Short mmCIF file of C-alpha atoms in Angstrom, two decimals:
data_model
loop_
_atom_site.label_atom_id
_atom_site.label_comp_id
_atom_site.label_asym_id
_atom_site.label_seq_id
_atom_site.Cartn_x
_atom_site.Cartn_y
_atom_site.Cartn_z
CA MET A 1 25.75 11.58 16.51
CA ASN A 2 23.14 10.93 14.78
CA ASN A 3 22.77 9.92 11.03
CA GLN A 4 22.46 13.12 9.45
CA THR A 5 25.54 14.20 11.53
CA GLN A 6 27.13 11.21 9.78
CA ILE A 7 26.53 11.43 5.59
CA ILE A 8 27.32 15.10 6.48
CA LEU A 9 30.87 13.99 7.23
CA ILE A 10 31.26 11.64 4.83
CA LEU A 11 30.70 13.83 2.42
CA LEU A 12 33.09 16.14 3.57
CA VAL A 13 36.38 13.10 3.78
CA PRO A 14 37.00 13.91 -0.03
CA ILE A 15 36.75 17.67 1.00
CA PHE A 16 39.30 16.95 4.18
CA ILE A 17 42.43 15.09 1.61
CA GLY A 18 42.24 17.26 -1.00
CA ALA A 19 42.65 20.23 1.41
CA ILE A 20 45.95 18.07 3.65
CA ILE A 21 47.37 17.62 0.02
CA ALA A 22 46.40 20.73 -1.04
CA ILE A 23 48.41 22.21 2.82
CA ILE A 24 50.98 19.58 2.81
CA ASN A 25 51.75 20.11 -0.64
CA HIS A 26 54.09 17.62 -0.39
CA ASN A 27 56.16 16.66 -3.82
CA LYS A 28 56.69 12.55 -3.33
CA ILE A 29 52.52 13.18 -2.84
CA ASN A 30 51.89 15.37 -5.75
CA ASP A 31 54.07 12.96 -7.72
CA ILE A 32 51.40 9.98 -7.07
CA THR A 33 48.17 12.54 -7.45
CA GLU A 34 49.93 14.11 -10.73
CA ARG A 35 50.84 9.60 -12.37
CA ILE A 36 46.90 8.92 -11.28
CA GLU A 37 45.77 12.18 -13.59
CA LEU A 38 48.64 10.58 -15.87
CA TRP A 39 46.45 6.71 -15.59
CA PHE A 40 43.50 8.49 -16.66
CA ARG A 41 43.95 10.31 -20.33
CA ASN A 42 46.02 6.86 -20.59
CA SER A 43 42.84 5.57 -19.91
CA LEU A 44 40.65 7.64 -21.91
CA ALA A 45 42.25 7.40 -24.82
CA ASN A 46 42.52 3.57 -24.65
CA THR A 47 39.37 3.54 -23.79
CA LYS A 48 38.13 5.58 -27.18
CA THR A 49 39.94 2.23 -29.10
CA LYS A 50 36.65 -0.04 -27.68
CA ASN A 51 33.89 -0.34 -29.39
CA GLY A 52 32.07 -2.88 -26.06
CA LYS A 53 28.84 -1.28 -24.89
CA PHE A 54 30.42 -1.93 -21.34
CA ASN A 55 33.04 0.57 -22.50
CA LYS A 56 31.09 3.36 -24.74
CA PHE A 57 29.04 3.80 -22.00
CA ILE A 58 29.77 3.01 -17.93
CA ILE A 59 33.76 3.59 -18.56
CA TYR A 60 34.33 6.55 -21.11
CA PRO A 61 31.51 8.86 -19.24
CA ILE A 62 33.79 9.23 -15.94
CA VAL A 63 37.32 8.74 -17.40
CA TRP A 64 36.36 11.66 -19.90
CA LEU A 65 35.23 14.06 -16.86
CA ILE A 66 37.50 13.39 -14.99
CA VAL A 67 40.10 14.48 -18.29
CA LYS A 68 38.07 17.47 -18.14
CA PHE A 69 38.52 18.24 -14.30
CA SER A 70 41.97 17.73 -14.32
CA ASP A 71 42.22 20.02 -17.49
CA TRP A 72 40.18 22.60 -16.51
CA THR A 73 43.00 22.42 -12.13
CA ASP A 74 46.50 22.91 -15.16
CA GLY A 75 45.62 26.46 -14.64
CA PHE A 76 46.84 26.65 -10.98
CA SER A 77 50.66 27.69 -11.06
CA HIS A 78 50.13 26.39 -7.27
CA ARG A 79 51.07 22.76 -7.57
CA GLY A 80 49.69 20.89 -3.76
CA LEU A 81 46.24 23.03 -3.99
CA LYS A 82 45.44 21.72 -7.91
CA ASN A 83 46.46 18.66 -6.84
CA GLY A 84 44.55 19.05 -3.59
CA VAL A 85 41.33 19.78 -5.66
CA ARG A 86 41.75 17.62 -8.57
CA THR A 87 42.02 14.18 -6.53
CA SER A 88 38.59 15.80 -4.11
CA ALA A 89 37.42 15.84 -7.55
CA ILE A 90 37.42 12.49 -8.15
CA LEU A 91 36.98 11.23 -5.71
CA TYR A 92 33.89 13.19 -5.88
CA LEU A 93 33.08 12.58 -10.01
CA THR A 94 33.58 8.03 -9.30
CA ILE A 95 31.39 7.80 -5.94
CA SER A 96 28.46 9.81 -7.79
CA TRP A 97 29.41 8.43 -10.93
CA PHE A 98 29.29 4.54 -9.76
CA LEU A 99 26.07 5.00 -7.48
CA LEU A 100 24.15 6.84 -10.68
CA ILE A 101 24.83 3.31 -12.10
CA ILE A 102 24.01 1.12 -8.99
CA TYR A 103 21.10 2.94 -8.68
CA SER A 104 19.96 2.84 -12.69
CA PHE A 105 21.12 -0.87 -12.46
CA ALA A 106 18.60 -1.45 -9.35
CA PHE A 107 15.97 0.70 -11.07
CA LEU A 108 16.19 -1.07 -14.09
CA LEU A 109 15.44 -4.43 -11.87
CA MET A 110 12.61 -3.45 -10.27
CA LEU A 111 11.19 -2.08 -13.62
CA ALA A 112 11.53 -5.38 -15.18
CA PHE A 113 10.38 -7.55 -12.16
CA SER A 114 7.32 -4.64 -11.84
CA ILE A 115 6.47 -5.30 -15.67
CA ALA A 116 6.73 -9.06 -15.10
CA VAL A 117 4.10 -9.29 -12.14
CA VAL A 118 2.07 -7.71 -13.63
CA TYR A 119 2.54 -9.65 -16.96
CA PHE A 120 2.30 -12.86 -14.76
CA ILE A 121 -1.07 -10.84 -13.26
CA LEU A 122 -3.03 -10.44 -16.36
CA LYS A 123 -2.06 -13.57 -18.06
CA ILE A 124 -4.04 -15.74 -15.36
CA ILE A 125 -6.88 -12.93 -15.39
CA PHE A 126 -7.15 -14.12 -19.07
CA ASN A 127 -6.09 -17.64 -19.31
CA SER A 128 -9.39 -18.49 -16.94
CA ASP A 129 -10.48 -16.92 -19.72
CA ASN A 130 -9.81 -18.61 -23.07
CA SER A 131 -11.58 -21.54 -23.10
CA THR A 132 -14.87 -21.06 -21.61
CA SER A 133 -16.98 -20.83 -24.56
CA LYS A 134 -17.47 -23.90 -24.70
CA THR A 135 -19.34 -24.11 -22.20
CA LEU A 136 -22.34 -21.77 -20.42
CA VAL A 137 -24.59 -21.70 -23.56
CA THR A 138 -23.31 -23.90 -26.13
CA GLU A 139 -20.29 -25.93 -25.98
CA THR A 140 -18.03 -26.89 -28.65
CA ASN A 141 -15.53 -30.43 -29.65
CA THR A 142 -13.12 -30.11 -32.27
CA TYR A 143 -12.79 -34.57 -33.48
CA ASN A 144 -9.03 -34.05 -34.83
CA SER A 145 -9.48 -36.47 -37.48
CA GLN A 146 -13.17 -35.15 -39.39
CA LYS A 147 -13.23 -31.42 -37.79
CA GLN A 148 -16.10 -31.80 -37.29
CA GLN A 149 -17.71 -29.92 -33.80
CA ASN A 150 -20.07 -31.31 -31.34
CA THR A 151 -22.43 -28.66 -30.29
CA PHE A 152 -24.27 -28.77 -27.62
CA GLU A 153 -26.11 -27.50 -23.99
CA THR A 154 -24.10 -27.22 -21.04
CA ILE A 155 -26.99 -24.76 -19.09
CA GLY A 156 -27.31 -27.23 -15.50
CA THR A 157 -29.64 -25.91 -12.02
CA HIS A 158 -28.45 -25.97 -9.01
CA GLY A 159 -26.87 -29.04 -7.30
CA LYS A 160 -26.77 -30.68 -10.69
CA LYS A 161 -24.49 -32.55 -12.65
CA ILE A 162 -24.44 -32.01 -16.81
CA TYR A 163 -24.63 -34.98 -19.18
CA SER A 164 -23.94 -33.88 -23.57
CA GLY A 165 -25.32 -36.35 -25.65
CA SER A 166 -28.53 -37.78 -27.04
CA ASN A 167 -29.80 -41.16 -25.39
CA TRP A 168 -27.65 -43.31 -22.32
CA PHE A 169 -25.88 -44.81 -24.25
CA ASN A 170 -24.24 -41.14 -25.98
CA GLU A 171 -23.98 -39.23 -23.43
CA GLU A 172 -21.04 -38.36 -21.30
CA LEU A 173 -20.61 -36.59 -17.96
CA LYS A 174 -19.27 -33.09 -18.89
CA GLY A 175 -19.54 -30.64 -15.34
CA ARG A 176 -21.83 -29.24 -12.58
CA VAL A 177 -23.65 -26.91 -11.05
CA ASP A 178 -23.51 -27.11 -7.63
CA GLU A 179 -26.09 -25.37 -4.75
CA GLU A 180 -24.78 -21.42 -5.57
CA GLY A 181 -24.96 -21.84 -8.43
CA ASN A 182 -21.38 -22.42 -9.25
CA ILE A 183 -20.96 -24.05 -12.64
CA TYR A 184 -17.60 -26.76 -13.11
CA SER A 185 -16.91 -28.28 -16.01
CA GLY A 186 -14.73 -31.86 -15.87
CA THR A 187 -15.76 -35.24 -14.93
CA ASN A 188 -14.40 -35.23 -11.04
CA PHE A 189 -12.88 -33.27 -8.30
CA PHE A 190 -9.53 -33.27 -9.51
CA ASN A 191 -9.58 -31.92 -12.75
CA GLU A 192 -12.35 -29.59 -12.38
CA GLU A 193 -12.11 -25.74 -13.09
CA LYS A 194 -15.04 -23.02 -12.10
CA ILE A 195 -16.13 -21.84 -15.69
CA GLY A 196 -19.16 -19.12 -14.50
CA ARG A 197 -21.86 -19.53 -12.55
CA ILE A 198 -25.67 -18.53 -12.41
CA SER A 199 -27.04 -16.23 -10.01
CA ASP A 200 -30.80 -16.34 -8.74
CA ASP A 201 -32.31 -15.14 -10.76
CA GLY A 202 -30.96 -17.67 -13.51
CA THR A 203 -28.67 -14.29 -15.24
CA ILE A 204 -25.70 -16.60 -16.32
CA PHE A 205 -22.34 -15.76 -15.98
CA LYS A 206 -18.87 -17.07 -17.66
CA GLY A 207 -15.59 -16.57 -15.55
CA SER A 208 -13.64 -17.91 -13.41
CA ASN A 209 -14.22 -15.31 -10.57
CA TYR A 210 -16.12 -11.94 -9.81
CA PHE A 211 -12.81 -9.97 -11.52
CA ASN A 212 -13.59 -11.53 -14.95
CA GLU A 213 -16.85 -12.47 -15.70
CA GLU A 214 -19.36 -11.37 -17.73
CA LYS A 215 -23.47 -11.66 -18.72
CA VAL A 216 -23.75 -14.24 -21.71
CA GLY A 217 -27.12 -15.56 -20.88
CA ARG A 218 -30.17 -16.20 -19.08
CA ILE A 219 -32.29 -19.06 -17.79
CA ASN A 220 -36.76 -18.20 -18.10
CA LYS A 221 -38.43 -20.15 -15.68
CA ASP A 222 -39.85 -21.99 -17.94
CA GLY A 223 -37.13 -23.03 -18.56
CA SER A 224 -35.72 -21.17 -22.39
CA LEU A 225 -31.95 -20.35 -22.37
CA HIS A 226 -31.33 -17.69 -23.93
CA LYS A 227 -27.75 -16.67 -24.76
CA GLY A 228 -26.94 -12.96 -25.20
CA SER A 229 -25.95 -10.36 -22.17
CA ASN A 230 -29.11 -7.72 -23.03
CA TRP A 231 -31.92 -7.30 -23.59
CA PHE A 232 -31.38 -5.92 -27.66
CA ASN A 233 -29.32 -9.04 -28.46
CA GLU A 234 -29.84 -12.15 -26.74
CA GLU A 235 -31.56 -14.72 -29.03
CA LYS A 236 -33.07 -18.07 -28.22
CA THR A 237 -30.94 -20.34 -28.55
CA GLY A 238 -33.06 -24.12 -26.96
CA ARG A 239 -34.65 -25.26 -23.39
CA ILE A 240 -34.18 -27.19 -20.35
CA ASP A 241 -38.05 -29.46 -20.31
CA ASN A 242 -39.28 -30.57 -16.74
CA ASN A 243 -37.89 -34.26 -17.04
CA GLY A 244 -33.76 -31.49 -16.89
CA ASN A 245 -33.33 -32.32 -21.16
CA ILE A 246 -31.40 -29.78 -22.45
CA HIS A 247 -32.65 -29.52 -26.13
CA LYS A 248 -30.98 -27.41 -28.76
CA GLY A 249 -33.31 -24.83 -31.13
CA THR A 250 -35.34 -22.54 -31.32
CA SER A 251 -39.18 -24.07 -31.38
CA TRP A 252 -40.33 -27.10 -31.23
CA LEU A 253 -39.88 -27.68 -34.80
CA ASN A 254 -36.48 -27.32 -35.21
CA GLU A 255 -35.01 -28.17 -31.24
CA GLU A 256 -32.78 -31.75 -30.99
CA LYS A 257 -31.88 -33.13 -27.72
CA THR A 258 -28.09 -32.07 -26.67
CA GLY A 259 -27.86 -32.88 -22.98
CA ARG A 260 -29.68 -33.94 -19.53
CA LEU A 261 -28.94 -32.37 -16.15
CA GLY A 262 -29.19 -35.19 -13.89
CA ASP A 263 -27.75 -36.72 -10.22
#
């Protein structure tokens, strides 16, 4: 016996039960089924007086269907046939209703789980970009006491560490650029994070991976730093001299040292 045959036999069980009740037409069996019908009618009356959502959306609909079907079978003159049809209908309606509820809850759980997974993935993607503006072309440090901003360039060349500061006395390590051009912020291996990369042609990208990165600037062969995503909106923001010093400014007249590259 294959699975399909077993399913068909299970679905026919309520019909077999109803047919047996109708054929036997025994008074005691009919009395039991009619008491069950009376219980459903009383339950319908009690459910109408309750305001709970479970009673309103779960219990009341199935009880109402059973009572309405029982009203239709009241027209049968044969008592056994009436109770047999009623019993089969009650079994089918009850099983179908609870299966519908189970599958509905399963669907809602899967939907909620899917939404949670998508939200978690999007949160990871967008959070990886939440502080990248402090890197690559400019980085802003906010001092809580004065709310002042100290902006410095954080562009480096491959295999170099990035320091901020105008001289040896006030400089501090801010990050590094590895041999492959990946840009990291942080002072050591334990707290550093990838914030961008510099391609072989000098294009500067911000982002923690290839999926969320975007172009933010470029470095010319002469060390000039440019901010912008294309030739139309880019502007010069500084330069890196031959000694690895990072300068902020658009020309020699207004530039100032804001950091350096070193080992």
